Coordinates of C-alpha atoms in Angstrom, one line a residue:
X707 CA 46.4 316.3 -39.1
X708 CA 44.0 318.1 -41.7
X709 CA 43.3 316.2 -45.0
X710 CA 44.3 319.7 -46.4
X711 CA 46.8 322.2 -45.5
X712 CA 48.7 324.9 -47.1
X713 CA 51.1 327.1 -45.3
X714 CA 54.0 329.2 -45.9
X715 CA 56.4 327.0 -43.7
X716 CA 55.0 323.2 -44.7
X717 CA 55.7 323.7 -48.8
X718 CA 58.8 323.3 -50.2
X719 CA 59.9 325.6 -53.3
X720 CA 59.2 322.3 -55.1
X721 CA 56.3 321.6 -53.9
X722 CA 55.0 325.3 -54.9
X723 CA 55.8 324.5 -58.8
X724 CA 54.4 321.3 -58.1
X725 CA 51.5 323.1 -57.3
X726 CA 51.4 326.0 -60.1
X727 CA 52.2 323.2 -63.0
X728 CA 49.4 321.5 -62.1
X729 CA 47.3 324.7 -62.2
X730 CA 48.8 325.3 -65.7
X731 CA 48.4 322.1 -67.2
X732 CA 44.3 322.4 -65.8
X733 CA 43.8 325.7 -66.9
X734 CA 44.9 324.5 -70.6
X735 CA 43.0 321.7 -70.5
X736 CA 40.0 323.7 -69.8
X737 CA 41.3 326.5 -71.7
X738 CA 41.2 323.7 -74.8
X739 CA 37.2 323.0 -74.6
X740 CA 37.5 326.5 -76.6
X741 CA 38.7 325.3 -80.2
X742 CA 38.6 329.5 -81.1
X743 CA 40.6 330.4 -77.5
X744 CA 44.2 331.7 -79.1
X745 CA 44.8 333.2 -76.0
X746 CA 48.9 332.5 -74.3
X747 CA 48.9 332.6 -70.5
X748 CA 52.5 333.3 -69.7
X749 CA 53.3 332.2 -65.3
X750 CA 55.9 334.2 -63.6
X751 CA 56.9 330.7 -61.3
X752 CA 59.7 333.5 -59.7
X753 CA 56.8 335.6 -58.2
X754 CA 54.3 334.5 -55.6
X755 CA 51.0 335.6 -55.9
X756 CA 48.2 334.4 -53.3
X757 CA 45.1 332.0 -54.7
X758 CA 42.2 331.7 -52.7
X759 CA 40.8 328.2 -53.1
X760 CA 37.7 329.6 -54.1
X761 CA 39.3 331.1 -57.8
X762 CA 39.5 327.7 -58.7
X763 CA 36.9 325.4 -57.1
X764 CA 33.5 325.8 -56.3
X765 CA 33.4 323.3 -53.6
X766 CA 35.7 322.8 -50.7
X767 CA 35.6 320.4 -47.8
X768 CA 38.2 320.2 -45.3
X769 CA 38.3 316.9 -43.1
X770 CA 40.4 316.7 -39.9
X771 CA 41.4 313.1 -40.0
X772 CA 41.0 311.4 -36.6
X773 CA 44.2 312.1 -34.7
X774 CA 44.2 308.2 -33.2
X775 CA 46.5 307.7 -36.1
X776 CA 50.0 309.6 -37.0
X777 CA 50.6 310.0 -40.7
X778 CA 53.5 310.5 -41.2
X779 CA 53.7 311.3 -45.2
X780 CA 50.6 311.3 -47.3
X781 CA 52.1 309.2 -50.1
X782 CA 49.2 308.5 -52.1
X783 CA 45.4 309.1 -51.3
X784 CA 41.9 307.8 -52.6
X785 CA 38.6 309.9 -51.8
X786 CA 35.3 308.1 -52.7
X787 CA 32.2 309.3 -51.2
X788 CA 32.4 307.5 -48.2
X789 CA 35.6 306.9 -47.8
X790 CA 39.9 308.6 -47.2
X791 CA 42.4 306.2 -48.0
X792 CA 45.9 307.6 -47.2
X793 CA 49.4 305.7 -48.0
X794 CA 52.1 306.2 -45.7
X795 CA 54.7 304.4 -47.0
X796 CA 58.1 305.7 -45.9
X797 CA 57.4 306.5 -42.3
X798 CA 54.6 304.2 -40.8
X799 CA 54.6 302.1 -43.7
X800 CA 50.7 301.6 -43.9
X801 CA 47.5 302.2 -45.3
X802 CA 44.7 303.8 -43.5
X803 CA 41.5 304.2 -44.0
X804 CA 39.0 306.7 -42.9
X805 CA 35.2 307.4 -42.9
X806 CA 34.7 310.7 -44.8
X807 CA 34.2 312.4 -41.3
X808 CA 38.0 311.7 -40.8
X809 CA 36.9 308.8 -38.4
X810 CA 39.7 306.1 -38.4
X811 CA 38.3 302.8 -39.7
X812 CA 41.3 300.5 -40.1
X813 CA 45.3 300.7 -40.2
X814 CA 47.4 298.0 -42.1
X815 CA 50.6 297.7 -41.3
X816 CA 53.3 296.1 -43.1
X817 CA 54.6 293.3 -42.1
X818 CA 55.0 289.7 -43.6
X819 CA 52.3 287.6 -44.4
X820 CA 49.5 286.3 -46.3
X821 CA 47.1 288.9 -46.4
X822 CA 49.6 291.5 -45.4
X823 CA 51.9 293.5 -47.8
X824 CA 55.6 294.5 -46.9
X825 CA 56.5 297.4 -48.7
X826 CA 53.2 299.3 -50.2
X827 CA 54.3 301.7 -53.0
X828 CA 50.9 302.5 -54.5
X829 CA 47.2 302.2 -54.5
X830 CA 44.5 302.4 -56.5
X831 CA 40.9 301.8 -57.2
X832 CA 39.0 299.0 -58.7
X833 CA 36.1 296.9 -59.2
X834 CA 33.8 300.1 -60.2
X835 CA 35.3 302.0 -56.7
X836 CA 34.4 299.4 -54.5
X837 CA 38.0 297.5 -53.5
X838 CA 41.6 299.2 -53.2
X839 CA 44.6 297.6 -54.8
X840 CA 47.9 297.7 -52.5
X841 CA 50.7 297.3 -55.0
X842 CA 54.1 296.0 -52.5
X843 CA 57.1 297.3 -54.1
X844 CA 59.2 294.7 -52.5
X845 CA 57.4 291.6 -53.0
X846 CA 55.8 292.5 -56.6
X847 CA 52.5 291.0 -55.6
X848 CA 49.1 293.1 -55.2
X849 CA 46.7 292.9 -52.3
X850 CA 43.0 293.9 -52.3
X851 CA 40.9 294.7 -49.5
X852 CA 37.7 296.5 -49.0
X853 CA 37.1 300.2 -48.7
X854 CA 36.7 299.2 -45.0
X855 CA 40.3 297.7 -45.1
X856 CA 39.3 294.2 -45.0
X857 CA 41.8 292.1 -47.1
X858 CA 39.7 290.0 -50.1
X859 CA 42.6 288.3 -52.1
X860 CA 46.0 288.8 -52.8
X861 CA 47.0 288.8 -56.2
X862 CA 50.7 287.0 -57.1
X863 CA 52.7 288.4 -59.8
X864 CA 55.7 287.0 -61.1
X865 CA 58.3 290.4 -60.2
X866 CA 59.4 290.5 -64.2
X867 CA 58.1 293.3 -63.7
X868 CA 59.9 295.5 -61.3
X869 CA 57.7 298.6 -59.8
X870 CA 55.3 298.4 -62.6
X871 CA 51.9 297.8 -61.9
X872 CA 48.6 298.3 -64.1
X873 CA 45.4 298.2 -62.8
X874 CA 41.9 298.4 -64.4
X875 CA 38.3 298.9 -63.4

């Protein structure tokens, strides 16, 4: 599986305006360093046009993600400079971590336990980038680990809260 794909036949229509809102809402934010820009961009979302990846980045690295691993939906992801953290959590239900060569470092699972969440429905960053916080939907509890996947504490929450998490850094 490659970190990034875009074809024809693996985007939904959704996905597309996913895509082109999210182009919009950057190009007016950039378009807003400009306080004398009155310029109006008006999107045809009916019409397809084709975008090179190089209109809009000047940098692009591809990483084919070791293949040891299936991933079955890319739920979330984190990309530090060493590290590609994926969240699967509707098929394998897990959190994976990769080197930023796409090397497979660690898998967690879901499954009950102490150190071990059952349900993971985000994750997140903290501690200045150097630990990932596994919110568990179903439980309501956090769990950190290392950006090696190593767990480091798990964090027990009261579940008032239901599928809302906040985390700092």
């Amino acid at each position: 599986m490659s970190l990034l794909m875009m074809t024809n036949s693996n985007l939904s229509p959704q996905k597309y305006l996913n895509f082109f809102l999210g182009l919009i809402l950057f190009c007016s934010t950039v378009a807003c360093d400009n306080p004398s820009s009155q310029d109006i961009i008006l999107v045809d979302l009916n019409t397809e046009k084709l975008i090179n990846y190089s209109d809009i980045f000047d940098d692009l690295k591809i990483v084919q993600l070791d293949n040891e691993v299936l991933v079955g939906d890319c739920d979330d992801l984190l990309i530090t400079d060493n590290r590609i953290i994926v969240l699967d959590g509707r098929i394998s239900n897990s959190v994976h971590f990769f080197d930023s060569n796409g090397n497979l470092l660690k898998s967690i699972a879901a499954q009950d336990g102490p150190e071990v969440f059952t349900s993971p429905s985000t994750i997140s960053l903290i501690n200045k980038n150097t630990e990932v916080l596994v919110t568990d939907g179903m439980s309501f509890n956090c769990y950190v680990y290392d950006l090696s996947g190593n767990f480091v504490r798990q964090v027990q929450t009261n579940g008032s809260v239901k599928g809302c998490f906040f985390a700092t850094s």
